[in-house]
Amino acid sequence: MSLDRLHDELITCRRCPRLVEWRERVGREKRAAYREWEYWARPVPGFGDPQARLLVFGLAPGAHGSNRTGRPFTGDASGDFLYPALYRAGLANQPLSRHRGDGLELHGVYITASVRCAPPDNKPLPEESRNCSSWTDLELPLLPQVRVYLALGKIAHDALLAYHGLRKAAYPFAHGSEHDLGGRVLLSSYHVSRQNTNTGKLTAPMFDAVLERAKALAGLSGKKG
Ligand code: SF4
């Protein structure tokens, strides 16, 4: 199985009825500012470098962000925080992420999420997270060079522990926490959501520091262009 083949299968997934209804309804009704867009309104495949040493693991697509554009963290406030940070770290060729054909490339980084369809209020149900873990089980083995996970938020952190069959209590989440999972390091950060970045819970310098630590652990130097 290749990543491309996995993505082809993923985008047909309809396992979670509530999320299928929501992602498609949002895509039909649209936000006024995006009424000219044809929303993606399907599961959002991972994006980035297949030889990545760093895996950025998010929560779920934003209703009018990646559920509209079809690429993780593309077209919303979370992406407007994440991609400039990746660019500053030399892990992306440009800071802007607007649509799937905008020329964005990642160096040594791959981005995916614990849930691949937009949930109402950005909150997947536990059973939806469990359903989508089967895609994580298929996707992560296709990224054999990964040495570091950067989990964005506790749900992503816990999903990666579940993937490795580890107990949450033994590997607690905190911003900047680091856990050796045996061959891979789980590094975690507050999520890059507008809710966190607008309130100052997560600032650009805080996130830059986490990315520098991730690069060091992954053996990535970062390059521009
Ligand atoms: S959240 Fe995951 S399991 Fe559920 S419908 Fe979307 S892709 Fe399928």
GROMACS .gro file of C-alpha atoms and ligand atoms in nm:
model
  233
    1MET     CA    1   0.000   0.000   0.000
    2SER     CA    2   0.129   0.348  -0.090
    3LEU     CA    3   0.027   0.677   0.068
    4ASP     CA    4  -0.143   0.777  -0.259
    5ARG     CA    5  -0.347   0.457  -0.262
    6LEU     CA    6  -0.437   0.502   0.104
    7HIS     CA    7  -0.555   0.856   0.034
    8ASP     CA    8  -0.767   0.735  -0.259
    9GLU     CA    9  -0.942   0.491  -0.027
   10LEU     CA   10  -0.965   0.733   0.264
   11ILE     CA   11  -1.155   1.001   0.073
   12THR     CA   12  -1.442   0.756   0.014
   13CYS     CA   13  -1.484   0.677   0.386
   14ARG     CA   14  -1.835   0.721   0.529
   15ARG     CA   15  -1.796   0.528   0.853
   16CYS     CA   16  -1.912   0.808   1.086
   17PRO     CA   17  -2.270   0.908   0.993
   18ARG     CA   18  -2.274   1.225   1.205
   19LEU     CA   19  -1.951   1.353   1.050
   20VAL     CA   20  -2.051   1.260   0.696
   21GLU     CA   21  -2.373   1.457   0.738
   22TRP     CA   22  -2.190   1.755   0.891
   23ARG     CA   23  -1.899   1.776   0.646
   24GLU     CA   24  -2.138   1.758   0.348
   25ARG     CA   25  -2.390   2.003   0.496
   26VAL     CA   26  -2.116   2.258   0.565
   27GLY     CA   27  -1.997   2.206   0.209
   28ARG     CA   28  -2.345   2.277   0.069
   29GLU     CA   29  -2.435   2.570   0.290
   30LYS     CA   30  -2.086   2.730   0.289
   31ARG     CA   31  -1.971   3.046   0.465
   32ALA     CA   32  -2.065   3.363   0.278
   33ALA     CA   33  -1.699   3.458   0.224
   34TYR     CA   34  -1.643   3.127   0.043
   35ARG     CA   35  -1.963   3.096  -0.157
   36GLU     CA   36  -1.763   3.072  -0.483
   37TRP     CA   37  -1.571   2.773  -0.351
   38GLU     CA   38  -1.659   2.413  -0.420
   39TYR     CA   39  -1.594   2.267  -0.077
   40TRP     CA   40  -1.391   1.947  -0.047
   41ALA     CA   41  -1.645   1.808   0.205
   42ARG     CA   42  -1.474   1.467   0.231
   43PRO     CA   43  -1.213   1.309   0.459
   44VAL     CA   44  -0.892   1.514   0.442
   45PRO     CA   45  -0.580   1.314   0.349
   46GLY     CA   46  -0.241   1.373   0.507
   47PHE     CA   47   0.005   1.607   0.339
   48GLY     CA   48   0.379   1.647   0.322
   49ASP     CA   49   0.706   1.463   0.275
   50PRO     CA   50   0.672   1.082   0.252
   51GLN     CA   51   1.027   1.059   0.394
   52ALA     CA   52   0.933   1.278   0.689
   53ARG     CA   53   1.124   1.242   1.015
   54LEU     CA   54   0.871   1.466   1.191
   55LEU     CA   55   0.499   1.388   1.196
   56VAL     CA   56   0.268   1.672   1.296
   57PHE     CA   57  -0.052   1.518   1.430
   58GLY     CA   58  -0.358   1.743   1.460
   59LEU     CA   59  -0.710   1.702   1.590
   60ALA     CA   60  -0.950   1.721   1.295
   61PRO     CA   61  -1.026   1.937   0.989
   62GLY     CA   62  -1.179   2.280   1.035
   63ALA     CA   63  -1.526   2.312   0.883
   64HIS     CA   64  -1.434   2.607   0.657
   65GLY     CA   65  -1.060   2.538   0.650
   66SER     CA   66  -0.942   2.199   0.532
   67ASN     CA   67  -1.300   2.075   0.489
   68ARG     CA   68  -1.317   2.347   0.223
   69THR     CA   69  -0.968   2.317   0.071
   70GLY     CA   70  -0.895   1.944   0.112
   71ARG     CA   71  -0.549   1.988   0.267
   72PRO     CA   72  -0.464   1.984   0.639
   73PHE     CA   73  -0.456   2.324   0.812
   74THR     CA   74  -0.511   2.500   0.480
   75GLY     CA   75  -0.735   2.806   0.463
   76ASP     CA   76  -0.805   2.886   0.827
   77ALA     CA   77  -0.659   3.056   1.133
   78SER     CA   78  -0.488   2.740   1.259
   79GLY     CA   79  -0.299   2.708   0.932
   80ASP     CA   80  -0.218   3.079   0.935
   81PHE     CA   81  -0.033   3.008   1.261
   82LEU     CA   82   0.116   2.666   1.179
   83TYR     CA   83   0.258   2.716   0.830
   84PRO     CA   84   0.443   3.043   0.898
   85ALA     CA   85   0.600   2.866   1.198
   86LEU     CA   86   0.707   2.574   0.978
   87TYR     CA   87   0.847   2.825   0.730
   88ARG     CA   88   1.044   3.008   1.001
   89ALA     CA   89   1.183   2.671   1.106
   90GLY     CA   90   1.294   2.598   0.749
   91LEU     CA   91   1.049   2.308   0.719
   92ALA     CA   92   0.824   2.464   0.452
   93ASN     CA   93   0.907   2.649   0.130
   94GLN     CA   94   0.653   2.925   0.190
   95PRO     CA   95   0.456   3.063   0.484
   96LEU     CA   96   0.120   3.084   0.308
   97SER     CA   97  -0.127   2.802   0.268
   98ARG     CA   98  -0.437   2.895   0.074
   99HIS     CA   99  -0.540   2.601  -0.149
  100ARG     CA  100  -0.416   2.266  -0.277
  101GLY     CA  101  -0.245   2.416  -0.582
  102ASP     CA  102  -0.056   2.695  -0.406
  103GLY     CA  103   0.290   2.536  -0.438
  104LEU     CA  104   0.341   2.464  -0.070
  105GLU     CA  105   0.603   2.195   0.001
  106LEU     CA  106   0.718   2.056   0.334
  107HIS     CA  107   1.073   1.940   0.403
  108GLY     CA  108   1.104   1.642   0.637
  109VAL     CA  109   0.753   1.693   0.774
  110TYR     CA  110   0.421   1.519   0.717
  111ILE     CA  111   0.090   1.640   0.860
  112THR     CA  112  -0.216   1.434   0.940
  113ALA     CA  113  -0.483   1.425   1.213
  114SER     CA  114  -0.647   1.188   1.456
  115VAL     CA  115  -0.990   1.244   1.294
  116ARG     CA  116  -1.008   1.311   0.922
  117CYS     CA  117  -1.356   1.462   0.885
  118ALA     CA  118  -1.465   1.799   1.023
  119PRO     CA  119  -1.664   1.757   1.347
  120PRO     CA  120  -1.929   1.999   1.477
  121ASP     CA  121  -1.771   2.244   1.726
  122ASN     CA  122  -1.432   2.082   1.650
  123LYS     CA  123  -1.527   1.801   1.890
  124PRO     CA  124  -1.526   1.444   1.760
  125LEU     CA  125  -1.712   1.185   1.967
  126PRO     CA  126  -1.505   0.906   2.124
  127GLU     CA  127  -1.651   0.651   1.883
  128GLU     CA  128  -1.555   0.874   1.587
  129SER     CA  129  -1.200   0.898   1.715
  130ARG     CA  130  -1.196   0.520   1.751
  131ASN     CA  131  -1.332   0.475   1.398
  132CYS     CA  132  -1.067   0.700   1.248
  133SER     CA  133  -0.787   0.530   1.441
  134SER     CA  134  -0.811   0.252   1.183
  135TRP     CA  135  -0.684   0.504   0.924
  136THR     CA  136  -0.403   0.603   1.159
  137ASP     CA  137  -0.315   0.234   1.187
  138LEU     CA  138  -0.279   0.222   0.808
  139GLU     CA  139  -0.112   0.560   0.755
  140LEU     CA  140   0.164   0.568   1.015
  141PRO     CA  141   0.339   0.249   0.900
  142LEU     CA  142   0.368   0.413   0.556
  143LEU     CA  143   0.594   0.680   0.711
  144PRO     CA  144   0.889   0.465   0.819
  145GLN     CA  145   1.139   0.749   0.866
  146VAL     CA  146   0.936   0.923   1.137
  147ARG     CA  147   1.138   0.972   1.457
  148VAL     CA  148   0.931   1.240   1.629
  149TYR     CA  149   0.560   1.297   1.669
  150LEU     CA  150   0.447   1.652   1.736
  151ALA     CA  151   0.098   1.616   1.881
  152LEU     CA  152  -0.117   1.928   1.868
  153GLY     CA  153  -0.339   1.906   2.175
  154LYS     CA  154  -0.435   1.631   2.415
  155ILE     CA  155  -0.670   1.442   2.183
  156ALA     CA  156  -0.391   1.402   1.928
  157HIS     CA  157  -0.146   1.310   2.206
  158ASP     CA  158  -0.381   1.042   2.340
  159ALA     CA  159  -0.452   0.907   1.990
  160LEU     CA  160  -0.080   0.849   1.934
  161LEU     CA  161  -0.052   0.670   2.269
  162ALA     CA  162  -0.346   0.452   2.166
  163TYR     CA  163  -0.174   0.376   1.835
  164HIS     CA  164   0.125   0.246   2.032
  165GLY     CA  165  -0.097   0.059   2.280
  166LEU     CA  166   0.027   0.272   2.573
  167ARG     CA  167  -0.165   0.390   2.880
  168LYS     CA  168  -0.250   0.760   2.897
  169ALA     CA  169  -0.175   0.787   3.268
  170ALA     CA  170   0.188   0.687   3.218
  171TYR     CA  171   0.249   0.950   2.947
  172PRO     CA  172   0.067   1.269   3.052
  173PHE     CA  173   0.004   1.555   2.813
  174ALA     CA  174   0.151   1.899   2.878
  175HIS     CA  175   0.270   2.175   2.649
  176GLY     CA  176   0.631   2.084   2.572
  177SER     CA  177   0.603   1.735   2.723
  178GLU     CA  178   0.836   1.470   2.580
  179HIS     CA  179   0.794   1.095   2.607
  180ASP     CA  180   1.016   0.824   2.465
  181LEU     CA  181   0.786   0.567   2.307
  182GLY     CA  182   1.071   0.336   2.215
  183GLY     CA  183   1.224   0.445   1.886
  184ARG     CA  184   0.997   0.745   1.847
  185VAL     CA  185   0.957   1.051   2.069
  186LEU     CA  186   0.617   1.198   2.145
  187LEU     CA  187   0.651   1.575   2.180
  188SER     CA  188   0.335   1.772   2.248
  189SER     CA  189   0.209   2.126   2.220
  190TYR     CA  190  -0.109   2.315   2.280
  191HIS     CA  191  -0.316   2.306   1.964
  192VAL     CA  192  -0.260   2.588   1.714
  193SER     CA  193  -0.631   2.678   1.719
  194ARG     CA  194  -0.746   3.036   1.709
  195GLN     CA  195  -0.891   2.983   2.058
  196ASN     CA  196  -0.539   2.922   2.193
  197THR     CA  197  -0.342   3.165   1.978
  198ASN     CA  198  -0.584   3.459   2.017
  199THR     CA  199  -0.583   3.427   2.395
  200GLY     CA  200  -0.206   3.398   2.423
  201LYS     CA  201  -0.225   3.044   2.561
  202LEU     CA  202   0.000   2.953   2.268
  203THR     CA  203   0.229   3.223   2.127
  204ALA     CA  204   0.452   3.212   1.820
  205PRO     CA  205   0.773   3.208   2.032
  206MET     CA  206   0.632   2.918   2.239
  207PHE     CA  207   0.555   2.721   1.926
  208ASP     CA  208   0.885   2.810   1.761
  209ALA     CA  209   1.063   2.665   2.066
  210VAL     CA  210   0.867   2.340   2.036
  211LEU     CA  211   0.948   2.318   1.666
  212GLU     CA  212   1.319   2.372   1.733
  213ARG     CA  213   1.309   2.091   1.987
  214ALA     CA  214   1.125   1.869   1.738
  215LYS     CA  215   1.389   1.941   1.474
  216ALA     CA  216   1.671   1.858   1.713
  217LEU     CA  217   1.510   1.531   1.819
  218ALA     CA  218   1.435   1.437   1.458
  219GLY     CA  219   1.779   1.533   1.328
  220LEU     CA  220   1.631   1.790   1.090
  221SER     CA  221   1.831   2.097   1.000
  222GLY     CA  222   1.556   2.279   0.812
  223LYS     CA  223   1.606   2.459   0.485
  224LYS     CA  224   1.435   2.742   0.307
  225GLY     CA  225   1.318   2.753  -0.053
  226SF4     S1  226  -1.374   1.056   1.065
  226SF4    FE1  227  -1.240   0.897   0.978
  226SF4     S2  228  -1.351   0.702   1.008
  226SF4    FE2  229  -1.500   0.871   1.031
  226SF4     S3  230  -1.593   0.898   0.826
  226SF4    FE3  231  -1.419   1.041   0.843
  226SF4     S4  232  -1.242   0.931   0.757
  226SF4    FE4  233  -1.402   0.779   0.802
   0.00000   0.00000   0.00000
